[in-house]
C-alpha cells in the first residue's frame, strides 16, 4: 500500500482498515483493545486515529474500542498505571480520540491471564488481563523506519501486551554467552 506525506495518519489508518476484514476481529458491541505504545515523556505525540469520532473503523462496526498498553518492567514513566496514564495523556492526542485509556495489566503490572503456549523458551505467556478479556485486539504500532502504522507488530504484541511477570519470563533466558571453543575454532582467538 503506497502513501505520501500529503496523506495524514488518520486517513492512512482508515484506508488500511478498509483493506482488512475487520468484521472478523471486531465484533458488534465488542470491547476492542487498541494496543498502542504510549511512549515516554518527551517523545513525539501518538494520536489514536482508529478511535476518532465518526471516522474510526471500530466505531463504524458498532464496537467499543479502548486504547491500551502494559506497564514496563524498567523504572520510568510507565512503570505503574498512575504514571503510565499521566504519560499517555501527555503523548496521546486526546482531542481526536473517542476512547478511554486503560492500562492492560493493572495498577502495578500484576494483573494478568496465563496462557500455556509451550514454546522453547516461554512455556506460559502472562498477558495483561484487560487485553486477555477484550473481545478483539488491534495492534497499532508505529514502524520506526516508516512512521506508518503497522498492524500486528511482533514486538508490540509479544512484549507490549505482557504483564510485568510476562516480561520477566521473556527476558529470563536472554543473556550473552561466549564459548571459547567456538571463537577458537573460528580463528578469532
PDB file of C-alpha atoms in Angstrom:
ATOM      1  CA  UNK A   1       0.000   0.000   0.000  1.00  0.00           C
ATOM      2  CA  UNK A   2       1.522   3.302  -1.050  1.00  0.00           C
ATOM      3  CA  UNK A   3       1.138   6.566   0.810  1.00  0.00           C
ATOM      4  CA  UNK A   4       2.653  10.012   0.763  1.00  0.00           C
ATOM      5  CA  UNK A   5       3.482  12.716   3.265  1.00  0.00           C
ATOM      6  CA  UNK A   6       0.419  14.601   1.981  1.00  0.00           C
ATOM      7  CA  UNK A   7      -1.879  11.936   3.483  1.00  0.00           C
ATOM      8  CA  UNK A   8      -2.433  12.308   7.238  1.00  0.00           C
ATOM      9  CA  UNK A   9      -2.117   9.444   9.707  1.00  0.00           C
ATOM     10  CA  UNK A  10      -5.878   9.108  10.218  1.00  0.00           C
ATOM     11  CA  UNK A  11      -6.610   8.666   6.523  1.00  0.00           C
ATOM     12  CA  UNK A  12      -3.763   6.116   6.250  1.00  0.00           C
ATOM     13  CA  UNK A  13      -5.164   4.052   9.102  1.00  0.00           C
ATOM     14  CA  UNK A  14      -8.729   4.210   7.779  1.00  0.00           C
ATOM     15  CA  UNK A  15      -7.513   3.182   4.317  1.00  0.00           C
ATOM     16  CA  UNK A  16      -5.517   0.301   5.797  1.00  0.00           C
ATOM     17  CA  UNK A  17      -8.508  -0.817   7.902  1.00  0.00           C
ATOM     18  CA  UNK A  18     -10.729  -0.734   4.806  1.00  0.00           C
ATOM     19  CA  UNK A  19      -8.379  -3.222   3.127  1.00  0.00           C
ATOM     20  CA  UNK A  20      -8.768  -5.657   6.026  1.00  0.00           C
ATOM     21  CA  UNK A  21     -11.864  -7.599   7.022  1.00  0.00           C
ATOM     22  CA  UNK A  22     -12.184  -6.062  10.489  1.00  0.00           C
ATOM     23  CA  UNK A  23     -15.550  -7.759  10.990  1.00  0.00           C
ATOM     24  CA  UNK A  24     -13.576 -10.918  11.800  1.00  0.00           C
ATOM     25  CA  UNK A  25     -11.651  -9.077  14.559  1.00  0.00           C
ATOM     26  CA  UNK A  26     -14.176  -6.516  15.775  1.00  0.00           C
ATOM     27  CA  UNK A  27     -17.481  -7.972  16.999  1.00  0.00           C
ATOM     28  CA  UNK A  28     -20.539  -5.674  17.179  1.00  0.00           C
ATOM     29  CA  UNK A  29     -20.784  -4.163  20.679  1.00  0.00           C
ATOM     30  CA  UNK A  30     -17.419  -5.807  21.441  1.00  0.00           C
ATOM     31  CA  UNK A  31     -14.813  -4.295  23.708  1.00  0.00           C
ATOM     32  CA  UNK A  32     -11.799  -3.919  21.428  1.00  0.00           C
ATOM     33  CA  UNK A  33      -8.297  -3.270  22.731  1.00  0.00           C
ATOM     34  CA  UNK A  34      -6.342  -0.895  20.504  1.00  0.00           C
ATOM     35  CA  UNK A  35      -2.757  -1.632  21.520  1.00  0.00           C
ATOM     36  CA  UNK A  36      -0.549   1.427  21.237  1.00  0.00           C
ATOM     37  CA  UNK A  37       2.844   2.285  22.625  1.00  0.00           C
ATOM     38  CA  UNK A  38       2.100   5.422  24.621  1.00  0.00           C
ATOM     39  CA  UNK A  39       5.766   6.408  24.510  1.00  0.00           C
ATOM     40  CA  UNK A  40       7.769   8.215  27.145  1.00  0.00           C
ATOM     41  CA  UNK A  41       7.726  11.838  28.215  1.00  0.00           C
ATOM     42  CA  UNK A  42       9.500  13.926  25.604  1.00  0.00           C
ATOM     43  CA  UNK A  43       8.708  11.594  22.694  1.00  0.00           C
ATOM     44  CA  UNK A  44       6.582  12.746  19.746  1.00  0.00           C
ATOM     45  CA  UNK A  45       2.827  12.586  20.402  1.00  0.00           C
ATOM     46  CA  UNK A  46       0.928   9.496  19.363  1.00  0.00           C
ATOM     47  CA  UNK A  47      -2.658  10.000  18.232  1.00  0.00           C
ATOM     48  CA  UNK A  48      -5.427   7.444  18.294  1.00  0.00           C
ATOM     49  CA  UNK A  49      -6.715   7.528  14.722  1.00  0.00           C
ATOM     50  CA  UNK A  50      -8.677   4.258  14.856  1.00  0.00           C
ATOM     51  CA  UNK A  51     -10.835   5.806  17.579  1.00  0.00           C
ATOM     52  CA  UNK A  52     -11.546   9.175  16.048  1.00  0.00           C
ATOM     53  CA  UNK A  53     -15.167  10.323  16.323  1.00  0.00           C
ATOM     54  CA  UNK A  54     -17.394   9.326  13.402  1.00  0.00           C
ATOM     55  CA  UNK A  55     -14.443   8.090  11.341  1.00  0.00           C
ATOM     56  CA  UNK A  56     -12.904   5.183  13.222  1.00  0.00           C
ATOM     57  CA  UNK A  57     -13.270   1.678  11.823  1.00  0.00           C
ATOM     58  CA  UNK A  58     -14.104   0.223  15.259  1.00  0.00           C
ATOM     59  CA  UNK A  59     -16.995   2.596  15.852  1.00  0.00           C
ATOM     60  CA  UNK A  60     -18.318   2.094  12.326  1.00  0.00           C
ATOM     61  CA  UNK A  61     -18.666  -1.614  13.161  1.00  0.00           C
ATOM     62  CA  UNK A  62     -20.553  -0.836  16.386  1.00  0.00           C
ATOM     63  CA  UNK A  63     -17.689  -1.769  18.729  1.00  0.00           C
ATOM     64  CA  UNK A  64     -16.370  -0.005  21.815  1.00  0.00           C
ATOM     65  CA  UNK A  65     -12.610   0.455  21.491  1.00  0.00           C
ATOM     66  CA  UNK A  66     -10.233   1.370  24.277  1.00  0.00           C
ATOM     67  CA  UNK A  67      -6.590   2.395  23.977  1.00  0.00           C
ATOM     68  CA  UNK A  68      -4.246   0.213  25.972  1.00  0.00           C
ATOM     69  CA  UNK A  69      -0.633  -0.502  26.834  1.00  0.00           C
ATOM     70  CA  UNK A  70       1.017  -2.581  29.577  1.00  0.00           C
ATOM     71  CA  UNK A  71       3.317  -1.313  32.299  1.00  0.00           C
ATOM     72  CA  UNK A  72       7.054  -1.555  31.775  1.00  0.00           C
ATOM     73  CA  UNK A  73       9.473  -3.757  33.638  1.00  0.00           C
ATOM     74  CA  UNK A  74      12.035  -0.975  33.937  1.00  0.00           C
ATOM     75  CA  UNK A  75      11.704   2.051  36.177  1.00  0.00           C
ATOM     76  CA  UNK A  76      10.355   5.036  34.281  1.00  0.00           C
ATOM     77  CA  UNK A  77       7.225   6.971  33.443  1.00  0.00           C
ATOM     78  CA  UNK A  78       5.290   3.819  32.511  1.00  0.00           C
ATOM     79  CA  UNK A  79       6.244   1.518  35.408  1.00  0.00           C
ATOM     80  CA  UNK A  80       2.861   1.816  37.172  1.00  0.00           C
ATOM     81  CA  UNK A  81      -0.617   2.687  35.907  1.00  0.00           C
ATOM     82  CA  UNK A  82      -0.840   6.113  37.541  1.00  0.00           C
ATOM     83  CA  UNK A  83       2.429   7.342  35.978  1.00  0.00           C
ATOM     84  CA  UNK A  84       1.601   5.481  32.772  1.00  0.00           C
ATOM     85  CA  UNK A  85      -1.740   7.271  32.385  1.00  0.00           C
ATOM     86  CA  UNK A  86      -0.104  10.653  33.053  1.00  0.00           C
ATOM     87  CA  UNK A  87       2.400   9.845  30.294  1.00  0.00           C
ATOM     88  CA  UNK A  88      -0.363   8.685  27.934  1.00  0.00           C
ATOM     89  CA  UNK A  89      -2.291  11.912  28.453  1.00  0.00           C
ATOM     90  CA  UNK A  90       0.864  13.850  27.524  1.00  0.00           C
ATOM     91  CA  UNK A  91       1.669  11.768  24.431  1.00  0.00           C
ATOM     92  CA  UNK A  92      -1.743  10.785  23.010  1.00  0.00           C
ATOM     93  CA  UNK A  93      -3.703  13.458  21.156  1.00  0.00           C
ATOM     94  CA  UNK A  94      -6.841  13.172  23.255  1.00  0.00           C
ATOM     95  CA  UNK A  95      -8.609  15.810  21.189  1.00  0.00           C
ATOM     96  CA  UNK A  96      -9.052  13.261  18.369  1.00  0.00           C
ATOM     97  CA  UNK A  97      -9.548  10.151  20.490  1.00  0.00           C
ATOM     98  CA  UNK A  98     -13.011   8.914  21.307  1.00  0.00           C
ATOM     99  CA  UNK A  99     -11.980   6.055  23.570  1.00  0.00           C
ATOM    100  CA  UNK A 100     -10.841   5.577  27.166  1.00  0.00           C
ATOM    101  CA  UNK A 101      -7.268   4.781  28.162  1.00  0.00           C
ATOM    102  CA  UNK A 102      -6.936   1.519  30.116  1.00  0.00           C
ATOM    103  CA  UNK A 103      -3.638   0.072  31.340  1.00  0.00           C
ATOM    104  CA  UNK A 104      -3.820  -3.630  30.496  1.00  0.00           C
ATOM    105  CA  UNK A 105      -2.008  -5.153  33.452  1.00  0.00           C
ATOM    106  CA  UNK A 106      -3.387  -3.205  36.396  1.00  0.00           C
ATOM    107  CA  UNK A 107      -2.045  -0.739  38.904  1.00  0.00           C
ATOM    108  CA  UNK A 108       1.422  -2.269  39.349  1.00  0.00           C
ATOM    109  CA  UNK A 109       1.618  -4.675  36.414  1.00  0.00           C
ATOM    110  CA  UNK A 110       0.448  -7.731  38.365  1.00  0.00           C
ATOM    111  CA  UNK A 111      -2.949  -8.260  36.701  1.00  0.00           C
ATOM    112  CA  UNK A 112      -2.618 -10.960  34.041  1.00  0.00           C
ATOM    113  CA  UNK A 113      -4.119 -14.011  32.409  1.00  0.00           C
ATOM    114  CA  UNK A 114      -1.857 -17.035  31.937  1.00  0.00           C
ATOM    115  CA  UNK A 115      -1.826 -18.945  28.642  1.00  0.00           C
ATOM    116  CA  UNK A 116       0.074 -22.214  28.143  1.00  0.00           C
ATOM    117  CA  UNK A 117       1.996 -21.878  24.881  1.00  0.00           C
ATOM    118  CA  UNK A 118       4.780 -24.488  25.338  1.00  0.00           C
ATOM    119  CA  UNK A 119       7.403 -22.736  23.235  1.00  0.00           C
ATOM    120  CA  UNK A 120      11.145 -23.394  23.511  1.00  0.00           C
ATOM    121  CA  UNK A 121      11.891 -20.575  25.973  1.00  0.00           C
ATOM    122  CA  UNK A 122       8.467 -19.407  27.142  1.00  0.00           C
ATOM    123  CA  UNK A 123       6.124 -22.139  28.334  1.00  0.00           C
ATOM    124  CA  UNK A 124       3.424 -19.823  29.726  1.00  0.00           C
ATOM    125  CA  UNK A 125       2.587 -16.330  28.458  1.00  0.00           C
ATOM    126  CA  UNK A 126       1.349 -13.834  31.050  1.00  0.00           C
ATOM    127  CA  UNK A 127      -0.784 -11.317  29.149  1.00  0.00           C
ATOM    128  CA  UNK A 128      -2.260  -8.132  30.619  1.00  0.00           C
ATOM    129  CA  UNK A 129      -5.708  -9.133  31.894  1.00  0.00           C
ATOM    130  CA  UNK A 130      -7.597  -6.306  30.163  1.00  0.00           C
ATOM    131  CA  UNK A 131      -6.145  -7.353  26.791  1.00  0.00           C
ATOM    132  CA  UNK A 132      -6.910 -11.024  27.500  1.00  0.00           C
ATOM    133  CA  UNK A 133     -10.520 -10.164  28.381  1.00  0.00           C
ATOM    134  CA  UNK A 134     -11.097  -7.928  25.343  1.00  0.00           C
ATOM    135  CA  UNK A 135     -13.360  -9.205  22.570  1.00  0.00           C
ATOM    136  CA  UNK A 136     -10.838  -8.144  19.936  1.00  0.00           C
ATOM    137  CA  UNK A 137      -7.305  -6.785  19.657  1.00  0.00           C
ATOM    138  CA  UNK A 138      -5.809  -4.434  17.123  1.00  0.00           C
ATOM    139  CA  UNK A 139      -2.131  -3.657  17.467  1.00  0.00           C
ATOM    140  CA  UNK A 140      -1.363  -0.268  16.021  1.00  0.00           C
ATOM    141  CA  UNK A 141       2.364   0.155  16.395  1.00  0.00           C
ATOM    142  CA  UNK A 142       4.223   2.844  14.507  1.00  0.00           C
ATOM    143  CA  UNK A 143       7.062   1.438  12.439  1.00  0.00           C
ATOM    144  CA  UNK A 144      10.173   3.442  13.294  1.00  0.00           C
ATOM    145  CA  UNK A 145      11.511   3.034   9.777  1.00  0.00           C
ATOM    146  CA  UNK A 146       8.478   4.474   8.016  1.00  0.00           C
ATOM    147  CA  UNK A 147       6.335   6.230  10.653  1.00  0.00           C
ATOM    148  CA  UNK A 148       3.427   4.306   9.105  1.00  0.00           C
ATOM    149  CA  UNK A 149       1.075   2.267  11.294  1.00  0.00           C
ATOM    150  CA  UNK A 150       1.852  -1.445  11.271  1.00  0.00           C
ATOM    151  CA  UNK A 151      -0.904  -3.838  12.269  1.00  0.00           C
ATOM    152  CA  UNK A 152       0.262  -6.772  14.341  1.00  0.00           C
ATOM    153  CA  UNK A 153       3.868  -5.724  15.011  1.00  0.00           C
ATOM    154  CA  UNK A 154       5.518  -8.718  16.828  1.00  0.00           C
ATOM    155  CA  UNK A 155       7.340  -6.648  19.495  1.00  0.00           C
ATOM    156  CA  UNK A 156       4.211  -4.625  20.214  1.00  0.00           C
ATOM    157  CA  UNK A 157       2.195  -7.804  20.704  1.00  0.00           C
ATOM    158  CA  UNK A 158       4.697 -10.106  22.400  1.00  0.00           C
ATOM    159  CA  UNK A 159       6.383  -7.777  24.853  1.00  0.00           C
ATOM    160  CA  UNK A 160       3.894  -4.910  24.752  1.00  0.00           C
ATOM    161  CA  UNK A 161       0.869  -6.983  25.819  1.00  0.00           C
ATOM    162  CA  UNK A 162       2.740  -8.893  28.529  1.00  0.00           C
ATOM    163  CA  UNK A 163       2.288  -8.132  32.208  1.00  0.00           C
ATOM    164  CA  UNK A 164       5.432  -7.468  34.248  1.00  0.00           C
ATOM    165  CA  UNK A 165       5.613 -11.209  35.044  1.00  0.00           C
ATOM    166  CA  UNK A 166       5.311 -11.978  31.336  1.00  0.00           C
ATOM    167  CA  UNK A 167       8.107  -9.536  30.515  1.00  0.00           C
ATOM    168  CA  UNK A 168      10.309 -11.148  33.180  1.00  0.00           C
ATOM    169  CA  UNK A 169       9.677 -14.606  31.717  1.00  0.00           C
ATOM    170  CA  UNK A 170      10.563 -13.374  28.220  1.00  0.00           C
ATOM    171  CA  UNK A 171      13.831 -11.875  29.476  1.00  0.00           C
ATOM    172  CA  UNK A 172      14.736 -14.749  31.839  1.00  0.00           C
ATOM    173  CA  UNK A 173      16.926 -16.750  29.442  1.00  0.00           C
ATOM    174  CA  UNK A 174      18.319 -13.827  27.492  1.00  0.00           C
ATOM    175  CA  UNK A 175      21.963 -13.203  28.228  1.00  0.00           C
ATOM    176  CA  UNK A 176      25.108 -13.125  26.119  1.00  0.00           C
ATOM    177  CA  UNK A 177      27.152 -16.301  26.086  1.00  0.00           C
ATOM    178  CA  UNK A 178      30.725 -16.586  24.903  1.00  0.00           C
ATOM    179  CA  UNK A 179      32.033 -20.011  24.100  1.00  0.00           C
ATOM    180  CA  UNK A 180      35.795 -20.133  23.848  1.00  0.00           C
ATOM    181  CA  UNK A 181      35.848 -23.248  21.725  1.00  0.00           C
ATOM    182  CA  UNK A 182      33.668 -21.680  19.023  1.00  0.00           C
ATOM    183  CA  UNK A 183      35.744 -18.488  18.954  1.00  0.00           C
ATOM    184  CA  UNK A 184      38.946 -20.548  18.834  1.00  0.00           C
ATOM    185  CA  UNK A 185      37.627 -22.799  16.019  1.00  0.00           C
ATOM    186  CA  UNK A 186      36.574 -19.740  14.004  1.00  0.00           C
ATOM    187  CA  UNK A 187      40.109 -18.374  14.170  1.00  0.00           C
ATOM    188  CA  UNK A 188      39.082 -15.351  16.222  1.00  0.00           C
ATOM    189  CA  UNK A 189      41.456 -16.133  19.106  1.00  0.00           C
TER     190      UNK A 189
END
